[in-house]
């Protein structure tokens, strides 16, 4: 039996779910972002307790087909942008469609219906969040960040960054540098 869990987007969430499953003595074989494969039968009483315990931690068991598919799309994008060492070089629509086994138009329509934004907007938001992380790490310059995330140019990355955050990448870096200086003086 496969369970789908909403808002499960980090390794910490995976650890929390594993802990809750172990507390309830529920056996599982595979635990990924957004999903867990349960072995054997799951009694409705244990399922209700699991659902309640997960909700206390901000996670949610899902049973609606559209929500489950939307969560799969979100988790795939988050994994692709934040946790992959190498950003895929193929078209995002092709990548998502191939990984989930559905026509991209179908996926895009469901995602927009459930989330209220397009898949492309969701990807852009997460790419910019990844850029912000990389800027804060201060290990790569903007050209290297742009190449790592396969932006066509630094100018395109900067325009997209400014459109989403309202700040230029260099100003964002300066702000965070000043914030760190201020914290060190405390």
CSV table of C-alpha atoms in Angstrom, one decimal:
chain,number,residue,atom,x,y,z
A,1,UNK,CA,0.0,0.0,0.0
A,2,UNK,CA,1.3,3.4,-0.9
A,3,UNK,CA,0.6,6.5,1.2
A,4,UNK,CA,1.0,10.0,-0.1
A,5,UNK,CA,2.0,12.7,2.3
A,6,UNK,CA,1.6,16.4,1.6
A,7,UNK,CA,4.3,19.0,2.6
A,8,UNK,CA,6.9,16.2,2.9
A,9,UNK,CA,9.7,18.1,1.2
A,10,UNK,CA,12.9,17.6,3.2
A,11,UNK,CA,15.1,15.0,4.7
A,12,UNK,CA,13.9,16.1,8.1
A,13,UNK,CA,10.3,15.4,7.1
A,14,UNK,CA,11.3,11.9,5.9
A,15,UNK,CA,12.9,11.2,9.3
A,16,UNK,CA,9.8,12.4,11.1
A,17,UNK,CA,7.5,10.2,9.0
A,18,UNK,CA,9.8,7.2,9.6
A,19,UNK,CA,9.7,7.9,13.4
A,20,UNK,CA,5.9,8.1,13.4
A,21,UNK,CA,5.7,4.8,11.4
A,22,UNK,CA,8.0,3.1,13.8
A,23,UNK,CA,6.1,4.4,16.9
A,24,UNK,CA,3.0,2.8,15.5
A,25,UNK,CA,4.8,-0.4,14.5
A,26,UNK,CA,3.9,0.1,10.8
A,27,UNK,CA,6.3,-1.7,8.5
A,28,UNK,CA,7.4,0.1,5.3
A,29,UNK,CA,9.9,-0.7,2.5
A,30,UNK,CA,10.4,2.6,0.8
A,31,UNK,CA,10.3,6.2,2.1
A,32,UNK,CA,10.6,9.0,-0.5
A,33,UNK,CA,9.7,12.7,-0.5
A,34,UNK,CA,5.9,12.6,-0.5
A,35,UNK,CA,5.4,8.8,-0.5
A,36,UNK,CA,5.9,5.8,1.7
A,37,UNK,CA,5.3,2.1,0.8
A,38,UNK,CA,3.6,0.3,3.6
A,39,UNK,CA,4.0,-3.5,3.8
A,40,UNK,CA,1.1,-5.6,4.9
A,41,UNK,CA,-2.4,-4.3,5.8
A,42,UNK,CA,-2.9,-1.1,7.6
A,43,UNK,CA,-5.8,-1.0,10.1
A,44,UNK,CA,-8.1,2.0,9.8
A,45,UNK,CA,-7.4,2.8,13.5
A,46,UNK,CA,-3.7,2.9,13.0
A,47,UNK,CA,-4.2,5.0,9.8
A,48,UNK,CA,-6.3,7.5,11.8
A,49,UNK,CA,-3.6,7.8,14.5
A,50,UNK,CA,-0.9,8.2,11.9
A,51,UNK,CA,-2.9,10.9,10.1
A,52,UNK,CA,-3.4,12.7,13.4
A,53,UNK,CA,0.3,12.5,14.4
A,54,UNK,CA,1.5,13.7,11.0
A,55,UNK,CA,-1.0,16.7,11.1
A,56,UNK,CA,0.5,17.7,14.5
A,57,UNK,CA,3.9,18.0,12.6
A,58,UNK,CA,2.4,20.0,9.7
A,59,UNK,CA,2.2,17.0,7.3
A,60,UNK,CA,-1.0,15.6,5.7
A,61,UNK,CA,-2.0,12.3,4.4
A,62,UNK,CA,-3.7,12.6,1.0
A,63,UNK,CA,-6.3,10.6,-0.8
A,64,UNK,CA,-7.5,12.9,-3.5
A,65,UNK,CA,-6.1,11.9,-6.9
A,66,UNK,CA,-5.5,15.5,-8.1
A,67,UNK,CA,-3.8,16.5,-4.9
A,68,UNK,CA,-1.6,13.4,-5.0
A,69,UNK,CA,-0.5,14.1,-8.5
A,70,UNK,CA,0.1,17.8,-7.7
A,71,UNK,CA,2.2,16.7,-4.7
A,72,UNK,CA,4.2,14.4,-6.9
A,73,UNK,CA,4.9,17.2,-9.3
A,74,UNK,CA,6.0,19.5,-6.5
A,75,UNK,CA,8.3,16.9,-5.0
A,76,UNK,CA,9.8,16.2,-8.3
A,77,UNK,CA,10.5,19.9,-8.9
A,78,UNK,CA,11.9,20.4,-5.4
A,79,UNK,CA,14.1,17.3,-5.8
A,80,UNK,CA,15.3,18.5,-9.2
A,81,UNK,CA,16.1,22.0,-8.1
A,82,UNK,CA,17.3,21.7,-4.6
A,83,UNK,CA,18.7,18.2,-4.2
A,84,UNK,CA,20.1,17.2,-7.5
A,85,UNK,CA,23.8,17.8,-8.0
A,86,UNK,CA,23.2,18.4,-11.7
A,87,UNK,CA,20.2,20.3,-13.0
A,88,UNK,CA,18.5,18.4,-15.9
A,89,UNK,CA,19.5,19.7,-19.3
A,90,UNK,CA,16.2,18.6,-21.0
A,91,UNK,CA,13.1,20.7,-21.2
A,92,UNK,CA,11.3,20.8,-17.8
A,93,UNK,CA,8.0,19.7,-19.4
A,94,UNK,CA,9.7,16.7,-21.0
A,95,UNK,CA,11.5,15.8,-17.7
A,96,UNK,CA,8.4,16.0,-15.6
A,97,UNK,CA,6.2,14.2,-18.2
A,98,UNK,CA,8.8,11.4,-18.5
A,99,UNK,CA,9.3,10.9,-14.8
A,100,UNK,CA,5.6,10.8,-13.9
A,101,UNK,CA,4.4,9.0,-17.1
A,102,UNK,CA,1.6,11.5,-18.0
A,103,UNK,CA,1.1,14.0,-20.8
A,104,UNK,CA,2.5,17.4,-19.7
A,105,UNK,CA,-0.6,19.3,-20.7
A,106,UNK,CA,-2.7,17.1,-18.4
A,107,UNK,CA,-0.2,17.6,-15.5
A,108,UNK,CA,0.0,21.3,-16.1
A,109,UNK,CA,-3.8,21.7,-16.0
A,110,UNK,CA,-4.2,19.7,-12.8
A,111,UNK,CA,-1.3,21.5,-11.1
A,112,UNK,CA,-2.7,24.9,-12.1
A,113,UNK,CA,-6.2,23.9,-10.9
A,114,UNK,CA,-5.0,22.7,-7.5
A,115,UNK,CA,-2.1,25.2,-6.8
A,116,UNK,CA,-3.4,28.3,-8.6
A,117,UNK,CA,0.0,28.8,-10.4
A,118,UNK,CA,1.6,27.2,-13.4
A,119,UNK,CA,4.3,24.5,-13.1
A,120,UNK,CA,6.7,26.9,-14.8
A,121,UNK,CA,6.0,29.6,-12.2
A,122,UNK,CA,6.6,27.0,-9.4
A,123,UNK,CA,9.9,26.0,-11.0
A,124,UNK,CA,11.0,29.6,-11.4
A,125,UNK,CA,10.2,30.3,-7.7
A,126,UNK,CA,12.2,27.3,-6.6
A,127,UNK,CA,15.1,28.1,-8.9
A,128,UNK,CA,15.4,31.6,-7.5
A,129,UNK,CA,15.3,30.1,-4.0
A,130,UNK,CA,18.2,27.8,-5.0
A,131,UNK,CA,20.0,30.8,-6.4
A,132,UNK,CA,19.5,32.6,-3.1
A,133,UNK,CA,21.0,29.6,-1.2
A,134,UNK,CA,24.0,29.5,-3.5
A,135,UNK,CA,24.5,33.2,-3.1
A,136,UNK,CA,24.5,32.9,0.6
A,137,UNK,CA,26.9,29.9,0.6
A,138,UNK,CA,29.3,32.4,-1.2
A,139,UNK,CA,31.2,29.5,-2.9
A,140,UNK,CA,30.2,30.3,-6.5
A,141,UNK,CA,30.0,33.6,-8.4
A,142,UNK,CA,26.9,34.5,-10.3
A,143,UNK,CA,28.3,33.2,-13.6
A,144,UNK,CA,29.0,29.8,-12.0
A,145,UNK,CA,25.5,29.8,-10.4
A,146,UNK,CA,23.9,30.6,-13.7
A,147,UNK,CA,25.8,27.7,-15.4
A,148,UNK,CA,25.0,25.3,-12.6
A,149,UNK,CA,21.3,25.9,-12.9
A,150,UNK,CA,21.4,26.1,-16.7
A,151,UNK,CA,20.3,29.7,-17.2
A,152,UNK,CA,21.0,30.9,-20.7
A,153,UNK,CA,22.9,33.9,-19.4
A,154,UNK,CA,23.7,35.8,-16.2
A,155,UNK,CA,21.6,38.6,-17.4
A,156,UNK,CA,18.5,36.3,-17.7
A,157,UNK,CA,19.2,34.9,-14.2
A,158,UNK,CA,19.5,38.5,-12.8
A,159,UNK,CA,16.3,39.6,-14.6
A,160,UNK,CA,14.4,36.6,-13.2
A,161,UNK,CA,15.9,37.1,-9.7
A,162,UNK,CA,14.9,40.8,-9.7
A,163,UNK,CA,11.4,40.0,-11.0
A,164,UNK,CA,10.8,37.4,-8.2
A,165,UNK,CA,12.6,39.1,-5.3
A,166,UNK,CA,12.5,42.8,-6.2
A,167,UNK,CA,16.3,42.9,-5.7
A,168,UNK,CA,19.3,42.4,-7.9
A,169,UNK,CA,21.5,39.3,-7.0
A,170,UNK,CA,24.4,41.6,-6.0
A,171,UNK,CA,22.2,43.8,-3.8
A,172,UNK,CA,20.8,40.6,-2.2
A,173,UNK,CA,24.3,39.4,-1.5
A,174,UNK,CA,25.2,42.8,0.0
A,175,UNK,CA,22.1,42.8,2.3
A,176,UNK,CA,23.0,39.4,3.6
A,177,UNK,CA,26.6,40.3,4.1
A,178,UNK,CA,25.5,43.3,6.2
A,179,UNK,CA,23.1,41.2,8.1
A,180,UNK,CA,25.9,38.8,9.0
A,181,UNK,CA,28.2,41.7,10.0
A,182,UNK,CA,25.4,43.0,12.3
A,183,UNK,CA,24.9,39.6,13.9
A,184,UNK,CA,28.7,39.3,14.5
A,185,UNK,CA,28.7,42.6,16.4
A,186,UNK,CA,25.9,41.4,18.8
